[in-house]
Every structure is written in C-alpha cells, then in structure tokens.
Short mmCIF file of C-alpha atoms in Angstrom, two decimals:
data_model
loop_
_atom_site.label_atom_id
_atom_site.label_comp_id
_atom_site.label_asym_id
_atom_site.label_seq_id
_atom_site.Cartn_x
_atom_site.Cartn_y
_atom_site.Cartn_z
CA MET A 6 -28.10 133.78 -164.90
CA ASN A 7 -28.55 134.59 -168.51
CA GLN A 8 -31.31 132.81 -170.66
CA THR A 9 -29.13 130.23 -172.12
CA GLU A 10 -27.89 129.04 -168.63
CA LYS A 11 -31.49 129.39 -167.00
CA LYS A 12 -32.64 126.89 -169.99
CA PHE A 13 -30.23 124.76 -168.82
CA TYR A 14 -30.64 125.45 -165.29
CA ASP A 15 -34.78 123.80 -165.79
CA LEU A 16 -33.67 120.83 -167.36
CA PHE A 17 -31.65 119.72 -164.85
CA VAL A 18 -33.54 121.30 -161.80
CA GLU A 19 -33.64 117.45 -159.89
CA SER A 20 -29.47 117.50 -160.57
CA LYS A 21 -29.38 120.52 -158.17
CA VAL A 22 -26.91 122.75 -160.25
CA LEU A 23 -25.23 125.94 -158.52
CA VAL A 24 -25.62 129.02 -159.78
CA ASP A 25 -22.79 131.81 -158.91
CA GLU A 26 -20.93 129.18 -156.46
CA PRO A 27 -17.33 130.48 -155.58
CA LEU A 28 -15.00 127.63 -157.01
CA SER A 29 -12.78 128.75 -154.04
CA LYS A 30 -14.56 126.42 -151.79
CA TYR A 31 -13.82 123.34 -154.23
CA THR A 32 -10.62 123.80 -155.22
CA ASN A 33 -6.85 122.58 -153.28
CA THR A 34 -5.85 126.44 -153.10
CA LYS A 35 -9.02 127.85 -151.71
CA THR A 36 -9.04 130.29 -154.42
CA GLY A 37 -11.00 131.17 -157.61
CA GLY A 38 -13.53 132.91 -158.47
CA PRO A 39 -17.10 131.81 -159.19
CA ALA A 40 -18.63 129.48 -161.62
CA ASP A 41 -21.61 130.61 -163.64
CA LEU A 42 -23.09 127.23 -163.12
CA LEU A 43 -21.53 124.42 -160.99
CA ALA A 44 -23.07 120.76 -160.99
CA PHE A 45 -21.71 117.45 -159.38
CA PRO A 46 -23.09 114.44 -161.76
CA GLN A 47 -23.96 111.52 -159.96
CA LYS A 48 -24.07 109.27 -162.89
CA ILE A 49 -22.23 108.73 -165.86
CA ASP A 50 -25.85 109.18 -168.48
CA GLU A 51 -26.72 112.01 -166.13
CA LEU A 52 -23.18 113.28 -167.01
CA LYS A 53 -23.57 112.40 -170.82
CA LYS A 54 -27.05 114.28 -170.96
CA MET A 55 -25.53 117.65 -169.80
CA ILE A 56 -22.71 117.41 -172.21
CA ILE A 57 -25.33 116.92 -174.79
CA GLU A 58 -27.95 119.88 -173.71
CA ALA A 59 -25.00 121.99 -173.08
CA LYS A 60 -23.65 121.51 -176.56
CA LYS A 61 -27.49 122.29 -177.73
CA LEU A 62 -27.56 125.14 -176.01
CA ALA A 63 -24.23 126.37 -177.12
CA LEU A 64 -22.86 126.80 -173.57
CA PRO A 65 -19.21 126.67 -172.20
CA VAL A 66 -18.33 123.44 -170.18
CA THR A 67 -15.64 123.07 -167.59
CA VAL A 68 -14.86 119.80 -166.42
CA VAL A 69 -12.15 120.03 -163.79
CA GLY A 70 -12.11 116.63 -161.81
CA ASN A 71 -11.79 117.78 -157.98
CA ALA A 72 -9.91 120.70 -158.57
CA SER A 73 -6.66 119.55 -156.99
CA ASN A 74 -3.93 120.75 -159.54
CA LEU A 75 -5.55 123.59 -160.49
CA ILE A 76 -5.74 127.40 -160.53
CA VAL A 77 -8.95 128.90 -161.11
CA ARG A 78 -8.33 132.87 -161.91
CA ASP A 79 -10.30 135.16 -159.71
CA GLY A 80 -13.22 136.24 -162.42
CA GLY A 81 -14.11 132.79 -162.34
CA ILE A 82 -15.70 130.35 -165.42
CA ARG A 83 -18.11 131.46 -167.53
CA GLY A 84 -20.79 128.36 -168.52
CA LEU A 85 -21.16 125.17 -166.93
CA VAL A 86 -18.65 123.39 -164.69
CA LEU A 87 -18.81 119.83 -163.62
CA ILE A 88 -16.60 118.69 -160.53
CA LEU A 89 -16.51 114.66 -160.83
CA VAL A 90 -16.00 113.65 -157.51
CA LYS A 91 -19.95 111.75 -156.84
CA LEU A 92 -18.55 109.31 -159.81
CA ASN A 93 -16.44 107.93 -157.64
CA ARG A 94 -16.91 103.87 -157.92
CA ILE A 95 -13.95 101.85 -157.63
CA LYS A 96 -14.48 98.04 -158.96
CA ILE A 97 -11.90 95.22 -158.42
CA GLU A 98 -11.78 91.62 -161.14
CA ASP A 99 -9.09 89.69 -160.55
CA THR A 100 -5.95 91.55 -161.08
CA ASN A 101 -7.91 94.69 -162.50
CA VAL A 102 -8.70 97.66 -160.57
CA LEU A 103 -11.96 99.79 -162.55
CA ALA A 104 -12.24 103.30 -161.19
CA GLN A 105 -14.78 106.20 -162.19
CA ALA A 106 -13.30 109.48 -162.91
CA GLY A 107 -14.05 111.07 -159.83
CA ALA A 108 -12.92 108.23 -157.47
CA SER A 109 -9.24 109.47 -155.67
CA LEU A 110 -6.36 108.25 -156.28
CA ILE A 111 -5.67 107.77 -152.45
CA ASP A 112 -8.95 105.77 -152.30
CA THR A 113 -7.78 103.53 -155.41
CA THR A 114 -4.40 102.78 -153.89
CA GLU A 115 -6.05 101.09 -150.77
CA ALA A 116 -9.09 99.49 -152.75
CA ALA A 117 -5.77 97.77 -154.79
CA TYR A 118 -3.69 97.04 -151.47
CA LYS A 119 -6.69 95.46 -149.58
CA MET A 120 -7.02 92.85 -152.54
CA GLY A 121 -3.12 92.42 -152.70
CA LEU A 122 -2.40 94.19 -155.63
CA THR A 123 0.92 95.82 -156.69
CA GLY A 124 1.45 98.61 -158.81
CA LEU A 125 -0.29 101.86 -157.64
CA GLU A 126 2.01 102.44 -154.37
CA PHE A 127 3.54 105.54 -155.80
CA ALA A 128 0.28 106.99 -155.95
CA ALA A 129 -0.65 106.40 -152.56
CA GLY A 130 -0.72 109.87 -151.30
CA ILE A 131 -1.41 111.83 -154.27
CA PRO A 132 -4.28 113.80 -153.79
CA GLY A 133 -5.96 114.07 -157.38
CA SER A 134 -8.92 111.98 -158.90
CA ILE A 135 -8.25 108.97 -161.25
CA GLY A 136 -9.76 111.64 -164.17
CA GLY A 137 -6.90 114.19 -163.21
CA ALA A 138 -4.30 111.66 -162.72
CA ILE A 139 -4.84 110.38 -166.86
CA PHE A 140 -5.29 113.62 -167.90
CA MET A 141 -1.98 114.95 -166.87
CA ASN A 142 -0.45 111.46 -166.37
CA ALA A 143 0.21 112.29 -162.93
CA GLY A 144 3.35 110.34 -161.31
CA ALA A 145 5.43 110.57 -158.13
CA TYR A 146 8.71 108.78 -157.01
CA GLY A 147 9.63 107.13 -160.52
CA GLY A 148 6.02 106.03 -160.76
CA GLU A 149 3.57 107.23 -163.64
CA ILE A 150 -0.23 106.36 -164.21
CA SER A 151 0.90 106.01 -167.94
CA LYS A 152 2.62 102.66 -166.51
CA VAL A 153 0.17 100.88 -164.96
CA VAL A 154 -3.30 102.19 -166.83
CA ASP A 155 -4.52 99.79 -168.94
CA SER A 156 -7.71 101.42 -170.92
CA VAL A 157 -9.64 104.70 -170.33
CA THR A 158 -13.24 105.09 -171.40
CA LEU A 159 -13.69 108.50 -172.37
CA LEU A 160 -16.76 110.66 -173.26
CA THR A 161 -16.74 113.14 -176.12
CA ARG A 162 -17.85 116.66 -176.31
CA SER A 163 -20.65 115.36 -178.85
CA GLY A 164 -21.59 112.96 -175.89
CA GLU A 165 -19.78 109.54 -177.54
CA ILE A 166 -18.53 107.10 -175.33
CA ARG A 167 -15.06 105.72 -176.71
CA LEU A 168 -12.65 102.88 -175.25
CA TYR A 169 -9.10 103.47 -175.55
CA GLN A 170 -6.10 101.57 -174.68
CA ASN A 171 -2.88 102.20 -172.98
CA GLY A 172 -1.18 102.98 -176.54
CA ASP A 173 -3.97 105.11 -177.90
CA LEU A 174 -3.36 107.90 -175.46
CA ASN A 175 0.29 109.27 -176.61
CA PHE A 176 1.22 109.61 -172.62
CA GLY A 177 4.01 111.38 -172.11
CA TYR A 178 5.35 113.95 -169.13
CA ARG A 179 2.66 115.27 -167.14
CA HIS A 180 0.86 114.31 -171.06
CA SER A 181 -2.09 112.55 -172.56
CA ARG A 182 -3.97 113.05 -175.87
CA ILE A 183 -6.92 114.47 -173.84
CA GLN A 184 -4.93 117.33 -172.89
CA ASP A 185 -4.99 117.65 -176.58
CA GLU A 186 -8.34 116.57 -177.61
CA ASP A 187 -10.62 117.92 -174.72
CA ASP A 188 -12.48 114.73 -174.19
CA ILE A 189 -13.58 114.16 -170.56
CA VAL A 190 -12.40 110.81 -168.80
CA LEU A 191 -15.16 108.47 -167.64
CA ALA A 192 -13.10 105.83 -166.13
CA ALA A 193 -9.77 104.05 -166.08
CA SER A 194 -8.99 100.32 -165.62
CA PHE A 195 -5.15 99.48 -164.41
CA LYS A 196 -3.72 96.12 -164.93
CA LEU A 197 -1.83 95.28 -161.80
CA LYS A 198 -0.18 92.23 -159.90
CA ARG A 199 -0.12 90.21 -157.04
CA GLY A 200 2.00 90.91 -154.10
CA ASP A 201 2.32 90.86 -150.63
CA LYS A 202 0.31 92.77 -148.93
CA LYS A 203 2.91 93.73 -146.18
CA SER A 204 5.26 95.04 -148.58
CA ILE A 205 2.73 96.88 -150.55
CA ARG A 206 1.68 98.52 -147.00
CA GLU A 207 5.06 99.25 -145.75
CA GLU A 208 5.86 101.23 -149.53
CA MET A 209 2.91 103.07 -149.28
CA ASP A 210 3.48 104.02 -145.68
CA ASP A 211 7.07 105.10 -146.65
CA PHE A 212 5.95 107.21 -149.71
CA ASN A 213 3.20 109.01 -147.73
CA PHE A 214 5.98 109.64 -144.99
CA LEU A 215 8.04 110.95 -147.44
CA ARG A 216 5.42 113.26 -148.75
CA ALA A 217 4.32 114.21 -145.15
CA SER A 218 8.05 115.08 -143.82
CA LYS A 219 8.95 116.89 -147.35
CA GLN A 220 5.69 118.53 -148.49
CA PRO A 221 3.40 121.50 -146.96
CA LEU A 222 0.42 119.36 -146.33
CA GLU A 223 -0.25 121.38 -143.53
CA TYR A 224 -1.46 124.47 -146.09
CA PRO A 225 -4.13 124.70 -149.02
CA SER A 226 -1.81 124.52 -152.38
CA CYS A 227 -2.10 123.24 -155.45
CA GLY A 228 0.51 120.26 -155.01
CA SER A 229 3.84 120.60 -157.70
CA VAL A 230 3.67 123.95 -159.48
CA PHE A 231 5.89 123.64 -162.26
CA LYS A 232 7.19 120.83 -164.89
CA ARG A 233 10.85 119.02 -164.07
CA PRO A 234 12.84 120.71 -166.60
CA ALA A 235 15.57 118.66 -168.42
CA GLY A 236 18.60 118.32 -166.25
CA HIS A 237 17.22 119.89 -163.26
CA TYR A 238 15.46 119.66 -160.26
CA THR A 239 12.59 122.59 -159.55
CA GLY A 240 13.02 122.99 -156.26
CA LYS A 241 16.52 122.95 -156.03
CA LEU A 242 16.74 125.90 -158.44
CA ILE A 243 14.12 127.57 -156.60
CA HIS A 244 15.89 127.36 -153.66
CA ASP A 245 19.06 128.19 -154.99
CA ALA A 246 17.69 131.64 -156.25
CA GLY A 247 16.79 132.23 -152.66
CA LEU A 248 13.19 132.46 -153.29
CA GLN A 249 11.57 130.43 -150.44
CA GLY A 250 9.68 132.41 -148.35
CA PHE A 251 9.35 134.67 -151.04
CA ARG A 252 5.65 136.40 -150.77
CA ILE A 253 2.46 138.34 -152.39
CA GLY A 254 -0.74 138.24 -151.20
CA GLY A 255 -1.10 135.24 -149.46
CA ALA A 256 0.29 133.16 -151.39
CA GLN A 257 3.95 131.81 -150.69
CA VAL A 258 6.49 129.87 -151.42
CA SER A 259 6.65 127.16 -149.25
CA LEU A 260 9.52 127.16 -146.65
CA LYS A 261 9.23 123.47 -146.59
CA HIS A 262 9.53 122.20 -150.05
CA ALA A 263 10.23 125.07 -152.62
CA GLY A 264 8.52 123.53 -155.65
CA PHE A 265 4.97 124.26 -153.73
CA ILE A 266 3.19 127.44 -153.37
CA VAL A 267 1.18 127.51 -150.48
CA ASN A 268 -1.97 129.75 -148.97
CA VAL A 269 -0.96 130.86 -145.74
CA GLY A 270 -3.87 133.57 -145.28
CA PHE A 271 -6.66 134.89 -147.59
CA ALA A 272 -4.79 134.65 -151.05
CA THR A 273 -6.04 135.32 -154.31
CA ALA A 274 -5.28 133.13 -157.57
CA SER A 275 -3.78 136.67 -158.78
CA ASP A 276 -1.42 136.15 -155.76
CA TYR A 277 -0.27 133.10 -157.12
CA LEU A 278 -0.41 133.93 -160.93
CA GLU A 279 2.53 136.86 -159.52
CA VAL A 280 4.05 134.58 -157.58
CA ILE A 281 4.50 132.21 -160.64
CA LYS A 282 5.57 135.09 -162.72
CA HIS A 283 8.10 136.20 -160.59
CA ILE A 284 9.86 132.89 -159.75
CA GLN A 285 9.55 131.89 -163.59
CA LYS A 286 11.23 135.56 -164.51
CA THR A 287 13.82 135.20 -161.49
CA ILE A 288 15.01 131.49 -162.55
CA PHE A 289 15.05 132.24 -166.30
CA ASP A 290 17.07 135.34 -165.27
CA LYS A 291 19.59 133.27 -162.39
CA PHE A 292 20.14 129.93 -164.54
CA GLN A 293 18.73 130.56 -167.89
CA VAL A 294 16.23 127.69 -167.34
CA GLU A 295 12.69 128.42 -168.27
CA LEU A 296 9.91 126.77 -165.69
CA GLU A 297 6.66 125.60 -167.45
CA THR A 298 3.71 125.10 -165.12
CA GLU A 299 2.57 121.65 -164.58
CA VAL A 300 -0.66 123.13 -162.37
CA ARG A 301 -3.59 123.71 -164.82
CA ILE A 302 -4.65 127.22 -165.03
CA ILE A 303 -7.91 128.39 -166.50
CA GLY A 304 -10.74 131.13 -165.72
CA GLU A 305 -11.07 134.54 -166.15
CA ASN A 306 -9.33 137.46 -164.83
CA LYS A 307 -11.16 139.46 -162.43
#
C-alpha cells in the first residue's frame, strides 16, 4: 500500500476497505487480479465522500457494479475499486419502481411482479445490477432497459449529483452516454404499467426457462461476450466456425451456447482474452465479420 492509498484507507477505517483483494472472489467469471483497495459503500453519502476524497488524493477509482458482465485482467486494478452491491434499495410508488444502482435486476423484476407491474419481465434472469444495466443498456428477448427507464440519478467524478431523463442518456445498442462520460449510476426510476400478475409470472418463468435451457448457467461466465453484428447472430457464427468446445487453459467456448465463454476449471483472465482473440480472428477470416466485445474488459496485464 503506497502513501496515497494509506491516506485513503485511514480516512475510511470504519468502511472496512480491503487491501490487495483478489477480484476473482467477486467476478462472475471467477477470474481477475487484485484491487489495491476495494470498498463496498453502504450509503450514497459514503460513496460520494469516497469519490471526493479519492479525487483530492488523485487516487484512481474504478466502479464495477456487481462485476457480472466484466473481465478483470490478471494484473488487477490500481487505486480504488468500488462494488456497489450494498446500495440495493428498491422502492415502489404507484407504477414507478425506484432501484439503487447495486440492486440486482432479478430482485427488481421480482419486486415489480409482486406489485403487479409489467415491463421488466425480459430482465427476469439477467444476472447484472441496475447500475450495470443502465451503463450498457442491457437487454434480452426483445426488451431493453432504455424502453422502460424513466430517469437516472448520477454521481459525477467531482461529487455532483445529477438527474437525467431517458432522452438525455443517448441510449443505443448496448450503449449509454455514461460509458462516454464516466459518471456513476446511483439509482434509476422505471415507469411500468399495471398488469395481470399471473401473466407477468408466466412470462418471467418462460424467459427463465429459456435461459436455463439455452445458456450454460452451471459454469462461471461473464454472460454474452460479443455484441450482435448487423445481419448476423453471434452464436451461429461461432457455431458455424466449429469453435464450440475450443479451449485455452480453463476458458472454453460453451458447448451449450456458442456466445458464452465459460470457466471450466481454474481459468485466468488471460485464458479468456486469448479465447476471445481466437474467436474474433477466426470469424473474420471465415466470414469477414468483425465481432465487437460486449463484455467490459478492464485492469492491467500481469
């Protein structure tokens, strides 16, 4: 721990900041090197103070949500890493669902269902957080976060809180302006509609059944690795290229769903990245299609 990190650590003794903590304990791939400092803020004010103090100290800050659609390189992340899973309040007022950034999509969809609200069914089994879902405009089965989010509360890197309406967020396919400006999602408000609880449950159960039957949920993974290229389906391209089962170290192209790379045993982030590179090169060589990663790749090489 260097002097800058020590100063920050001493400021937040009560927050129980972890030092040189392996991020493989928290990522969905079970890979990734250490964070110099790792914190789990429990309140918005605590998060805001951490951001302000880190800026004063020129300490780099990386926010990883719940670390689901993410690959952290084996060298880890310098400075402060923030995981927001403890900022997970969900509140419902009439047909509005207000969820903090660390709330899981699954918990949020369940809360909406319990109140008979429809619109979030597509997200029933997505393993990400609200913050991550806004950041990347998560979607599945024809639904997208951008279609149901009303407003988003953001924290700037200078500690200012801002409220953005849907139209301010420049949503696109797996994109939002947050990716460009590096603000931190604090909470999102979803405008839903009243619906029939039985129908909502059935649709959620259908989506969960489809996921369980088609996706390799029995292995650690970062979810869908690549964006869908125009005019193609990623999984079909990878399947047609004969890459299912291709493996480097413990990272393997799933035999169940070609769009997934799974950790079949002690994979490293480098294994994942080598498999990704091989897929991209093979698909381009065979089909002249460039595959762009959907998964966020951060951190330093070992």
